[in-house]
XYZ file of C-alpha atoms in Angstrom:
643
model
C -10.136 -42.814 -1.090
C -13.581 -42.839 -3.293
C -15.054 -41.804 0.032
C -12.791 -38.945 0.711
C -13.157 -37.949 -2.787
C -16.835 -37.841 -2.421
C -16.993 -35.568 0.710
C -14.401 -32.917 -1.159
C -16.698 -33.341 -4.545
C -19.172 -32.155 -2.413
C -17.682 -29.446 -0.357
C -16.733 -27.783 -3.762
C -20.238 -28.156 -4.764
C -21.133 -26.221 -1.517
C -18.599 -24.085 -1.973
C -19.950 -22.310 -5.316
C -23.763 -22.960 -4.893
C -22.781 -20.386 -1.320
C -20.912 -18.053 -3.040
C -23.576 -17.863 -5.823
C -26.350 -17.234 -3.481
C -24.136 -14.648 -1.287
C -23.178 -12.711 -4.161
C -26.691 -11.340 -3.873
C -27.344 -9.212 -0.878
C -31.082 -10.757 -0.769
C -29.730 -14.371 -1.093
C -27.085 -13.396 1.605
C -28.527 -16.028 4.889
C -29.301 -18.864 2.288
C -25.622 -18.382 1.410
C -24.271 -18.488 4.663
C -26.152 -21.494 5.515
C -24.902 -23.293 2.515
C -21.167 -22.635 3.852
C -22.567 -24.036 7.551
C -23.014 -26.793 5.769
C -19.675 -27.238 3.862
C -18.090 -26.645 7.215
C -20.109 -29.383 8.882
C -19.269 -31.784 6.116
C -15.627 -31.204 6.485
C -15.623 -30.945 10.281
C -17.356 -34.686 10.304
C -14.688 -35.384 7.758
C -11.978 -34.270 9.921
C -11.361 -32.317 7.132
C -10.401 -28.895 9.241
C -8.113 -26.803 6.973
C -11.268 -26.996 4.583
C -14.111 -26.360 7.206
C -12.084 -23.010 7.614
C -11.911 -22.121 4.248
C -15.903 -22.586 4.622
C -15.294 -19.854 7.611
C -13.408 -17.460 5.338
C -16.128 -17.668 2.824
C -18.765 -16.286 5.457
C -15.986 -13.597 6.160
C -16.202 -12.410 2.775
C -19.372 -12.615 1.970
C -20.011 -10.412 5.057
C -17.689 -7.777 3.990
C -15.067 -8.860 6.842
C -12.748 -8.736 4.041
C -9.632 -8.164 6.557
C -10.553 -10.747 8.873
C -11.283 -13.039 6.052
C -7.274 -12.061 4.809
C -6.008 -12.721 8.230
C -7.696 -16.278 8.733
C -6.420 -17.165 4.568
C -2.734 -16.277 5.592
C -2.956 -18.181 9.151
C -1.222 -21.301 9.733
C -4.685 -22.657 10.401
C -3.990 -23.436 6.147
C -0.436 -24.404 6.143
C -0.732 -27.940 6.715
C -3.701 -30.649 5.641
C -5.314 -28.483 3.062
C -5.877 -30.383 0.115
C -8.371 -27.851 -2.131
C -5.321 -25.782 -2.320
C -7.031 -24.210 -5.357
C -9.926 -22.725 -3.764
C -7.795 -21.618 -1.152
C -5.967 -18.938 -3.855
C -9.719 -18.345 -5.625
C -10.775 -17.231 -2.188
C -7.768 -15.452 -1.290
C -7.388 -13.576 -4.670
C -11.291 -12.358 -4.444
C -10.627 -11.290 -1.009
C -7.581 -8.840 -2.324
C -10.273 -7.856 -5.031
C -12.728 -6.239 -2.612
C -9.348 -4.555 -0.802
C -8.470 -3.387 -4.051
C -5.266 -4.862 -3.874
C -5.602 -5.841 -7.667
C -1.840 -6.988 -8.450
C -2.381 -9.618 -5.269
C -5.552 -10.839 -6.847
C -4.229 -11.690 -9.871
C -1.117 -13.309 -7.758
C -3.503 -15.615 -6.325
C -5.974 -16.390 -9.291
C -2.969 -17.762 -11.237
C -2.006 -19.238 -8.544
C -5.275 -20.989 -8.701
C -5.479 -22.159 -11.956
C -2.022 -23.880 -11.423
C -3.003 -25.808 -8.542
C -3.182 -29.127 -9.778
C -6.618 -29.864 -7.794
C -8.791 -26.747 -9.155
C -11.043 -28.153 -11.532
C -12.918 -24.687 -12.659
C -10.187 -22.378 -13.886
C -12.880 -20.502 -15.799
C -13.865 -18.568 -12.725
C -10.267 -17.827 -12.083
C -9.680 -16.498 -15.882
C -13.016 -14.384 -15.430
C -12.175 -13.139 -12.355
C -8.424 -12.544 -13.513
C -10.206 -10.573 -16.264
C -12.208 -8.093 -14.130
C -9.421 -7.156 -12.086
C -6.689 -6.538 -15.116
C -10.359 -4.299 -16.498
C -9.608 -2.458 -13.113
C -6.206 -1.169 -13.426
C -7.064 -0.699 -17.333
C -5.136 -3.258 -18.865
C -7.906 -3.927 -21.088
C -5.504 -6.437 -23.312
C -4.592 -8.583 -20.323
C -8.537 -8.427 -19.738
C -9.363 -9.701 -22.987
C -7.323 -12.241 -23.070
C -8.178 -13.474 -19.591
C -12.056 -13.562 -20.533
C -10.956 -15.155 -23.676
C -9.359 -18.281 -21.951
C -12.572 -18.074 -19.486
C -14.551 -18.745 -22.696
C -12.020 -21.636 -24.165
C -12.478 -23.645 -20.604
C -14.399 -27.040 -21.466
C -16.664 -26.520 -18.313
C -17.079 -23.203 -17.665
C -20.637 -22.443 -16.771
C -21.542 -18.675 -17.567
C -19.476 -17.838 -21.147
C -21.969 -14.911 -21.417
C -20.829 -13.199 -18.375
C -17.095 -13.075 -20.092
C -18.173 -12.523 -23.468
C -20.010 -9.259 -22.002
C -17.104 -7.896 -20.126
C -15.119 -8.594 -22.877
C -17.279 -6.162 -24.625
C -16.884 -3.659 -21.865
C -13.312 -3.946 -22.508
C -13.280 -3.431 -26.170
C -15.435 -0.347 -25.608
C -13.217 1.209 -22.982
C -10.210 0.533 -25.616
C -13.110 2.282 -28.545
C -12.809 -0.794 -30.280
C -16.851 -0.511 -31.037
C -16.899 -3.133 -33.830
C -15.470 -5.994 -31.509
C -17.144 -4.804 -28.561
C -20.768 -5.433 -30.689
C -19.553 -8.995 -31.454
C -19.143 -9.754 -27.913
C -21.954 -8.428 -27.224
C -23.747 -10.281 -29.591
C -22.370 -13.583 -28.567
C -23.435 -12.919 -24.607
C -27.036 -12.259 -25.713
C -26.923 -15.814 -27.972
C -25.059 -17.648 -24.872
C -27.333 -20.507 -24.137
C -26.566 -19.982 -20.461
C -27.187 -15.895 -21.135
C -28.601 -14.246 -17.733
C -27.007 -10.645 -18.872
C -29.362 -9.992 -22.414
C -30.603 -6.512 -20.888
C -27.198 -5.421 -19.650
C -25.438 -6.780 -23.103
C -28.214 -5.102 -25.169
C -27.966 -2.018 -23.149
C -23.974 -1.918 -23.289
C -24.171 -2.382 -27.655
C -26.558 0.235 -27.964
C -23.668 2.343 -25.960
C -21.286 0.921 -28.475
C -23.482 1.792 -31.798
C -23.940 5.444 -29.839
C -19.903 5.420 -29.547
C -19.393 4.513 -33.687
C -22.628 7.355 -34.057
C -25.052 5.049 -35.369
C -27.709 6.236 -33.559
C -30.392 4.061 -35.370
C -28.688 0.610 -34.218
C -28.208 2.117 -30.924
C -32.562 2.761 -30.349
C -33.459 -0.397 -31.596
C -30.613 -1.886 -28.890
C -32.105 -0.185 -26.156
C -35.414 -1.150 -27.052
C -34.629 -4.620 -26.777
C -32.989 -3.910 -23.095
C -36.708 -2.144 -22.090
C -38.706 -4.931 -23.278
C -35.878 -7.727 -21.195
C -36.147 -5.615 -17.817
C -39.882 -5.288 -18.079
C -40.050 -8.805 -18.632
C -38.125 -9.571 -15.282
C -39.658 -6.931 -13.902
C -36.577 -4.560 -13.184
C -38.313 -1.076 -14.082
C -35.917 0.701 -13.172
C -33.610 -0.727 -15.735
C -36.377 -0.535 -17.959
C -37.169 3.005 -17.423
C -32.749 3.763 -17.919
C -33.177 1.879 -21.576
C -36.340 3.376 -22.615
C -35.068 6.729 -21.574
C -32.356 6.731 -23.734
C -34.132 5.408 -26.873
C -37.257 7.595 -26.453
C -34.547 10.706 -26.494
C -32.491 9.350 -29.492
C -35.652 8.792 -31.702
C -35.992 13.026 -31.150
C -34.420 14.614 -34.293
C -31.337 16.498 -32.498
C -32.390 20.409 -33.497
C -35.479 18.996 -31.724
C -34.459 17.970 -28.267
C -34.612 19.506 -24.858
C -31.962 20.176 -22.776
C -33.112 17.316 -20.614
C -33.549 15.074 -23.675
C -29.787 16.104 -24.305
C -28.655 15.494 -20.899
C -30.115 12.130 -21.288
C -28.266 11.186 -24.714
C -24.624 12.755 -23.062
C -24.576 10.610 -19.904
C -23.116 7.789 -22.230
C -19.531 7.414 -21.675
C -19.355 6.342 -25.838
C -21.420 9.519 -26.807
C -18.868 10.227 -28.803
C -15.330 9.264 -29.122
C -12.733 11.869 -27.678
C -10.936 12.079 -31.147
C -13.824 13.025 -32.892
C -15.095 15.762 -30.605
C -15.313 19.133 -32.159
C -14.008 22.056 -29.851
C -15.608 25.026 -30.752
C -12.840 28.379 -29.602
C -14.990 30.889 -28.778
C -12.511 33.387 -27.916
C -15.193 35.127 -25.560
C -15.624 32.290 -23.874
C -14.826 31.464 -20.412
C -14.777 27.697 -21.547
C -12.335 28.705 -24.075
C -9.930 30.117 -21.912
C -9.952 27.451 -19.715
C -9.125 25.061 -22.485
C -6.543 27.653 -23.358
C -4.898 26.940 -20.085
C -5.231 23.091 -20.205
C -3.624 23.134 -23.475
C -0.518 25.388 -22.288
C -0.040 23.361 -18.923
C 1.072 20.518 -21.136
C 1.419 17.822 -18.168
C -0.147 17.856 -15.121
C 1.638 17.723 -11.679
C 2.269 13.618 -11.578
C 3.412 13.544 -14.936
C 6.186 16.359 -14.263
C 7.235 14.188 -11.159
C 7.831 11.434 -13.538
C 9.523 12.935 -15.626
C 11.556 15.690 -14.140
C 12.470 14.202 -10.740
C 14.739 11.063 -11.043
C 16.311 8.931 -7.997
C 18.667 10.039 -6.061
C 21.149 8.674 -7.408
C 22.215 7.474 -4.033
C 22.291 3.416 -3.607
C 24.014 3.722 -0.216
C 22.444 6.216 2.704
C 21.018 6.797 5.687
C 18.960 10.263 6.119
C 18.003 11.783 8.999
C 15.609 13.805 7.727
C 13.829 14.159 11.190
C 13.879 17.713 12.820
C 12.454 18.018 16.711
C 10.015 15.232 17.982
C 6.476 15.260 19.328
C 3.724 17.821 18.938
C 5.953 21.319 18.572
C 6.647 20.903 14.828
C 2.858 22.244 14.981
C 3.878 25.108 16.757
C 4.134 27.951 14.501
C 5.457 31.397 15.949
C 8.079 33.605 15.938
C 10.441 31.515 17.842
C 9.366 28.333 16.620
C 9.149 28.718 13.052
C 11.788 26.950 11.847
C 11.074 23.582 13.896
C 10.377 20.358 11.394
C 9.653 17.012 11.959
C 10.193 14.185 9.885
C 11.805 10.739 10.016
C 14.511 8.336 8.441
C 15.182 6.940 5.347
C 17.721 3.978 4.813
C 18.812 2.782 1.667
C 21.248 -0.238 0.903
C 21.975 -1.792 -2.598
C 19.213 0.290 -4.032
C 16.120 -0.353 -2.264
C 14.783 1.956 0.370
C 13.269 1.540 3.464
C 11.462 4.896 5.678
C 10.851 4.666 8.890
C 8.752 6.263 11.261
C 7.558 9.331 8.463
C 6.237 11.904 11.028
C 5.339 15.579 10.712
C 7.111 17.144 7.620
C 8.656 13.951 6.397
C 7.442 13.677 2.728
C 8.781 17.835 2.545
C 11.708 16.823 3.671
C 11.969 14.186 1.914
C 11.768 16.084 -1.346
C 13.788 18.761 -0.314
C 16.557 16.385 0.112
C 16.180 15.225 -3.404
C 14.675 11.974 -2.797
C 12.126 10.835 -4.918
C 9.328 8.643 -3.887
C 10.552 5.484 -6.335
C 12.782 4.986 -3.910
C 10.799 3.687 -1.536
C 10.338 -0.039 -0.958
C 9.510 -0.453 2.295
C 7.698 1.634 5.198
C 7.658 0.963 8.584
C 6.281 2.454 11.804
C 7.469 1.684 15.483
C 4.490 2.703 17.408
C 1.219 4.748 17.090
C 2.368 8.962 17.941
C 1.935 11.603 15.100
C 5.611 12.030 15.668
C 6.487 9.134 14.040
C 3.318 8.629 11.580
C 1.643 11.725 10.757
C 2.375 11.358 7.086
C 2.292 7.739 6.793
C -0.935 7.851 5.117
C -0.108 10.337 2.842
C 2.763 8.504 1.784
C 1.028 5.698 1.032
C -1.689 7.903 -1.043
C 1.510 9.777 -3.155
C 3.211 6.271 -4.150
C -0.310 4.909 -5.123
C -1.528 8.067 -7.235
C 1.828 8.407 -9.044
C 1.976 4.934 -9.387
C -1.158 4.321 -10.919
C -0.538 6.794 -13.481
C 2.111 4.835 -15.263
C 1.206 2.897 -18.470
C 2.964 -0.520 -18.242
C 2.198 -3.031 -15.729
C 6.209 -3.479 -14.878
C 6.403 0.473 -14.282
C 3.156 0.195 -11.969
C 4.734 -2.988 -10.393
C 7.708 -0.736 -9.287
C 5.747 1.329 -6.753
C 4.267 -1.479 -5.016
C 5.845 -1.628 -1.694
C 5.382 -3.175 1.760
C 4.246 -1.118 4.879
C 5.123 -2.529 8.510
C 3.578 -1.318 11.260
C 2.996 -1.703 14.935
C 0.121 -3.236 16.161
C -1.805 0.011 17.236
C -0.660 1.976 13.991
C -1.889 -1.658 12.132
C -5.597 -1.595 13.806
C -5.875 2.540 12.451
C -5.140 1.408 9.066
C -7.641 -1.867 9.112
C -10.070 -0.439 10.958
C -10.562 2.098 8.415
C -10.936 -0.163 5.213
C -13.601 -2.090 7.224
C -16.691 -2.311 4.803
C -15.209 0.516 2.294
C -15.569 3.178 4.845
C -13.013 6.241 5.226
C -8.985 5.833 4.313
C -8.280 2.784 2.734
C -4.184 1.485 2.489
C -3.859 1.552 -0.940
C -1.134 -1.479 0.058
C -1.715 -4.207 2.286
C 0.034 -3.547 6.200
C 1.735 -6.200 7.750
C 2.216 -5.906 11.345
C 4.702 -6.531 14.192
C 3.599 -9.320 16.167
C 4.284 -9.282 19.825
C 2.145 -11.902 21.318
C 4.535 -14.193 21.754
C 6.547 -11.792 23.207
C 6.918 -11.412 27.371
C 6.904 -7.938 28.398
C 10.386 -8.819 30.307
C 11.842 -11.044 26.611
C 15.243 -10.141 25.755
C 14.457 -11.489 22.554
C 14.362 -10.229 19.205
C 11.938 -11.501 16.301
C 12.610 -11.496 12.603
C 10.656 -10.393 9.831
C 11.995 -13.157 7.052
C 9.512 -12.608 4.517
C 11.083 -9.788 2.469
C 13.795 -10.921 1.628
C 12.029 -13.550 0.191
C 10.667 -10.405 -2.021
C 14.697 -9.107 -2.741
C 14.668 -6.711 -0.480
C 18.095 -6.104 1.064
C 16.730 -6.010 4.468
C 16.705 -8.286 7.611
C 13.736 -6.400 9.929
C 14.062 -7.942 13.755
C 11.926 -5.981 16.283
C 11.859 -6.055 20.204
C 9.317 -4.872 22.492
C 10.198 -1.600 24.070
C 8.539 0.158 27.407
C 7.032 3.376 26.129
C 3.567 2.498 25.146
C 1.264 -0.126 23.952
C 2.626 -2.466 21.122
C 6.186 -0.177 20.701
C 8.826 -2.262 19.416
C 12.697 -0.987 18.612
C 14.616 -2.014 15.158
C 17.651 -4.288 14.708
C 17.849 -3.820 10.688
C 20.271 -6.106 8.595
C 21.398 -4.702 5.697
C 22.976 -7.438 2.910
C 24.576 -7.079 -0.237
C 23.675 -9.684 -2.943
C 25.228 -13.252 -2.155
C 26.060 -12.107 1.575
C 24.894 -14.732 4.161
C 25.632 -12.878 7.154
C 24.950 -8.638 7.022
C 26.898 -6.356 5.513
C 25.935 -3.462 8.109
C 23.362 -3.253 10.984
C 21.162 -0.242 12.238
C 20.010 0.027 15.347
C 16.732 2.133 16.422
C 15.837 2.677 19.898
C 12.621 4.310 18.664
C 11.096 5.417 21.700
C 11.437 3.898 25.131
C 13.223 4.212 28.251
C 16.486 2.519 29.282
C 16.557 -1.033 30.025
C 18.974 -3.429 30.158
C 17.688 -5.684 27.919
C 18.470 -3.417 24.671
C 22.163 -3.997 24.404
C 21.940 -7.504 24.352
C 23.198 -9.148 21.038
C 19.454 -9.848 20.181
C 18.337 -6.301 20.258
C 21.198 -3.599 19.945
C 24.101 -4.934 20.707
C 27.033 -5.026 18.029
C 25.388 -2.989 15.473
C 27.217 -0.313 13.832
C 24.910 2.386 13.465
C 23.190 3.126 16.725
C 20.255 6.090 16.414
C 19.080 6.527 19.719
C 15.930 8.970 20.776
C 17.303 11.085 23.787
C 14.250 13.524 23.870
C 14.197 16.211 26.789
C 16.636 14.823 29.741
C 15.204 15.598 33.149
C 17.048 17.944 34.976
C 18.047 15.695 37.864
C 19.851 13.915 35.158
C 23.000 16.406 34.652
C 23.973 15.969 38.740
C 22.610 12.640 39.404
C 24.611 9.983 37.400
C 22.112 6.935 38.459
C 18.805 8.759 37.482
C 17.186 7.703 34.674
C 14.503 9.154 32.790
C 11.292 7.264 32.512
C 9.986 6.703 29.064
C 12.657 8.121 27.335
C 16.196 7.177 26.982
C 17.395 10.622 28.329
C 20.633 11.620 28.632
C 21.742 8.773 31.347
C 20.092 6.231 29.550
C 22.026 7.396 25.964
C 24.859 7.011 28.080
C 24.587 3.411 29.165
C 22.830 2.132 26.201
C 26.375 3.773 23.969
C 28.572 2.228 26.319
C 26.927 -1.022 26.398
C 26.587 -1.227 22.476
C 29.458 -0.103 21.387
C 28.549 1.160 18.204
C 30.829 2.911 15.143
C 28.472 6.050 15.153
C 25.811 6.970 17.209
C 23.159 9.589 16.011
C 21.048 11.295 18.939
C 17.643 11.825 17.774
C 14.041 13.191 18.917
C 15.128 16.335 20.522
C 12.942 17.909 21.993
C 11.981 21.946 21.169
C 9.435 22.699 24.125
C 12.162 24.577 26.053
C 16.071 25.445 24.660
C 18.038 24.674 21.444
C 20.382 22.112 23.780
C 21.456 19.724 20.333
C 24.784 20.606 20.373
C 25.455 20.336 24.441
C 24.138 17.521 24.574
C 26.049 16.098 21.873
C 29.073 17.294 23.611
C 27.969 16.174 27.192
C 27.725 12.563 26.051
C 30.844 12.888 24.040
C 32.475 13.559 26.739
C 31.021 10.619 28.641
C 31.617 7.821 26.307
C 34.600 8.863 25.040
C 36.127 7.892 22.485
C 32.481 7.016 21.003
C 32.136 9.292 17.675
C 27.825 10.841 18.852
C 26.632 13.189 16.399
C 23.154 14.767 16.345
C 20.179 13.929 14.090
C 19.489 16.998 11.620
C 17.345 17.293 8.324
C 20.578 17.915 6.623
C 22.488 14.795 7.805
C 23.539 12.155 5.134
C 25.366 9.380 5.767
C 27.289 6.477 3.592
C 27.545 3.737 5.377
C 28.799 1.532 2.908
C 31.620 0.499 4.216
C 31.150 0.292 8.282
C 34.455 0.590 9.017
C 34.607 3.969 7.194
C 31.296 5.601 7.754
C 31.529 9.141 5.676
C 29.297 12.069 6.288
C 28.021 14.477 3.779
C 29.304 18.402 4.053
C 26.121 20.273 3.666
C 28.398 23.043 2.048
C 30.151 21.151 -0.800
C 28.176 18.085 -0.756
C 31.428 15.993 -0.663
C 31.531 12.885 2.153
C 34.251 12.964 4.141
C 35.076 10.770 6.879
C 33.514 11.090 10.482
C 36.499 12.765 12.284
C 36.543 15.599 9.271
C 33.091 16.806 10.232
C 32.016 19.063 12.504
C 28.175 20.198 13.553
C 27.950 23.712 13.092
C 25.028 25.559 14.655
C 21.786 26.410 13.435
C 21.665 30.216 11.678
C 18.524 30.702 13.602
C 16.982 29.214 16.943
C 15.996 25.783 16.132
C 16.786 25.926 12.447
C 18.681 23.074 10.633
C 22.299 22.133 11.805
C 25.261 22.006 9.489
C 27.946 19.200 8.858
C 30.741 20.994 7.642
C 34.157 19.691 6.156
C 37.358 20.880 7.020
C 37.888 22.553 3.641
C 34.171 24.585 3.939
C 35.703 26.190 7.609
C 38.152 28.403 8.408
């Protein structure tokens, strides 16, 4: 035991001189070869969930911040790992660089409650720079605080510095100097020139302008000292301009003194209305606008209201939504959006979704969960903008629990998964403001009749059971078997079925993949011709109008909506509807439209919404009414909205 206890003394020991020396892009090889080491030592230890840990470290220090994720959360570190702690220190400073702040301080706390983490100062520090980032400077504080109060934490000066930095950003000058102050007299103090530097920002803040020279001084003479002119040079800048009498200085002199954030506090600016100014009138307008466009979401734009639905608020499928003419204009894209016991899942949010989202009186709170069945525009064109909406409006919000509320999951298939990562590698382009998790189908066979789970969120309280299968229409495609459960239900309350895209095969009606659930939307697209006078041909790729046909019969379901119609050629929603009405009989088909709302509740009594009177009625009380122009929006009328 005193052996094994030696060898993990000494991994740890590895493990922060590396990450010490990596954290400096000139130090960045002597750090990696300090982790070789730590994995060497564990390896000859037979120590293997730690020698990857040592792996994950090179990850991150190499800005492989994804890969580094994707090793952390592999069951490479579910069994055997016995510096649990690190483990969550790693992980949470891996979410840091992915800006996935709220999952860094997950796994920091985490940290510091793992019985074998013996340095929960670096996990309160690093807990404190992250709650600085989403600008809970209070949480901050206090996080830097209990770095501080930690018997063997080695670099108090680095907290008491940021704590400053906090203070400041809250204008709290006077504590900001103290902390300052107390960095600069930190025997362990490697930060004098930027603490002396950040106070004489703080004295510039409370307009002592005095204090603030002599501060910067002090930074000028530390950075020549170490030899950082260029530091030096910043600090002597601003002290040479400040020692100018103000009726004295140059604009340059000025423009110097005003790129300090603390120049002056906001409160105590004086707004000169010059009623001839330009400046002035744009004020003018600021001042009249009152809220800008986020804020009026928030506050004018409430949930639906709607616990229980399933939209189709998907138009026509593939590229012609972005065909704009005289014949065409009225085509729309879109997607679904499924909600059960209050939380909301979309699903494949193509062209137009997010407008017709809106115009259906959503409202993007609602959304919990995103997730994409394969990688066509059609089905996640405005994926990333969706993602982009939730996190601006979200980040707007004052209190963490209000932030916490539009943190939700995105699900995507494999291809759609790589776009996303491959775009956060090393910062550059779109970033996922929320972390993707992705269908895995390696251990499916292309020819598997069997359907995978997605357990963990409803480990998270979402209502939702997400199994996928692998589907033939292109790489990584899978279909949807979603579970919907009401609280304290074992088995589910209602299941959806999604063909997505693929052709017909035998294997989808199983009981694994779409057989027995209750809602059935299939994808029909353009049927070939042969298909209206040849009973046994079957479309390839798509479902088609044969392969609707089988796949109903097969399944079984309580509704079935047709979906991705196709505009390319004729307005054919209706006949088709009919056609395969007439071939499944007594099945109740309907087709998809922008307009159609459905409570499905209760599955035995499925209601539709009347898009005259808004009242849902029962299925057999509706009828499709066709579009008031070619390829405009169908109706679902009621049988007191008809003559």
């Amino acid at each position: 035991m005193t052996e094994l206890q030696d060898t993990l003394d000494e991994f740890k020991r590895l493990f922060w001189q590396g990450r010490k020396l990596a954290i400096t892009q000139s130090k960045l090889e002597k750090g990696i070869d300090v982790f070789n080491q730590a994995i060497k030592l564990a390896e000859d230890a037979g120590l293997v969930a730690e020698a990857n840990l040592a792996r994950a470290c090179i990850l991150e220090a190499e800005s492989k911040w994804d890969e580094a994720l994707q090793l952390l959360e592999s069951d490479l570190f579910k069994q055997d790992l016995i510096l649990i702690g690190l483990h969550w220190h790693l992980k949470g400073t891996v979410f840091a660089k992915l800006e996935e702040i709220r999952m860094a301080i997950e796994c920091y706390q985490k940290a510091i409650d793992s019985p074998d983490y013996d340095t929960p100062g670096k996990a309160w520090y690093n807990m404190g720079i992250a709650y600085r980032k989403i600008k809970a400077y209070d949480k901050a504080i206090e996080c830097y605080q209990n770095a501080i109060d930690t018997a063997n934490y080695d670099t108090p000066s680095n907290a008491w510095n940021n704590m400053g930095v906090a203070y400041d950003m809250k204008t709290d000058y006077d504590n900001a100097i103290v902390c300052y102050q107390k960095a600069i007299e930190s025997p362990d103090s490697h930060v004098h020139g930027k603490a002396w530097n950040n106070m004489g920002e703080a004295y510039m803040g409370k307009g002592e302008n005095d204090k603030a020279v002599n501060c910067y001084e002090n930074a000028a003479e530390f950075y020549t000292n170490t030899g950082e002119s260029l530091f030096a040079e910043y600090a002597e800048s601003r002290a040479r301009a400040l020692r100018i009498p103000e009726a004295s200085r140059s604009a340059v002199e000025e423009e110097i003194i005003d790129q300090s954030a603390h120049a002056k506090r906001p409160a105590d600016e004086e707004i000169i209305q010059d009623s001839q100014s330009v400046e002035s009138r744009i004020l003018t307008k600021i001042e009249q606008a009152g809220s800008d466009i986020y804020e009026q979401y928030h506050t004018k734009q409430g949930e639906s209201g709607k616990d229980y639905i399933l939209a189709t608020l998907r138009g026509w499928s593939s590229s012609t939504p972005l065909i704009s003419d005289s014949v065409r204009e009225n085509i729309t894209g879109g997607g679904y959006f499924l909600k059960w016991n209050g939380k909301g899942v979309v699903i494949d949010p193509g062209f137009d979704f997010i407008r017709n989202f809106d115009k259906q009186g959503f409202n993007a709170n609602e959304i919990d969960l995103i997730i994409v069945t394969h990688n066509h525009p059609d089905h996640n064109y405005d994926l990333q903008s969706l993602d982009d909406l939730r996190y601006e409006l979200g980040r707007r919000l004052e209190s963490e629990s209000d932030q916490k509320k539009w943190k939700h999951f995105l699900l995507l298939d494999e291809e759609t998964h790589k776009s996303f990562t491959e775009r956060r590698k090393n910062g550059k382009g779109y970033k996922a403001h929320h972390k993707p998790l992705r269908f895995d189908l390696a251990r499916l066979d292309a020819d598997s009749d069997e359907c995978h789970d997605f357990r963990r969120l409803r480990a998270k309280s979402i209502p939702f059971c997400i199994k996928y299968f692998k589907t033939d229409h292109m790489l990584n495609s899978v279909g949807l078997r979603i579970e919907c459960f009401n609280d304290g239900s074992d088995k589910p309350d209602l299941i959806v079925g999604y063909t997505s895209d693929t052709k017909y095969m035998k294997k989808l009606s199983n009981s694994k993949c779409l057989g027995g659930c209750d809602i059935l939307i299939a994808h029909i697209s353009e049927p070939d011709p042969a298909e209206y006078h040849k009973p046994k041909h079957v479309k390839k790729i798509h479902l088609g109008y044969r392969g609707v046909e089988k796949l109903v019969k097969a399944c079984n379901p309580k509704l079935t909506i047709l979906g991705e119609f196709w505009a390319g050629l004729a307005d054919i929603r209706i006949e088709l509807t009919q056609g395969l009405r007439k071939l499944c009989e007594p099945e109740k088909i309907i087709p998809s439209g922008t307009k159609l709302m459905i409570n499905p509740k209760d599955k035995d009594n499925i209601k539709i919404r009347c898009t005259n009177c808004g009242r849902y009625c029962s299925m057999d009380d509706i009828l499709v009414a066709p579009p008031a122009q070619k390829f405009g929006e169908l109706g679902f009328v009621c049988e007191n909205c008809r003559v």
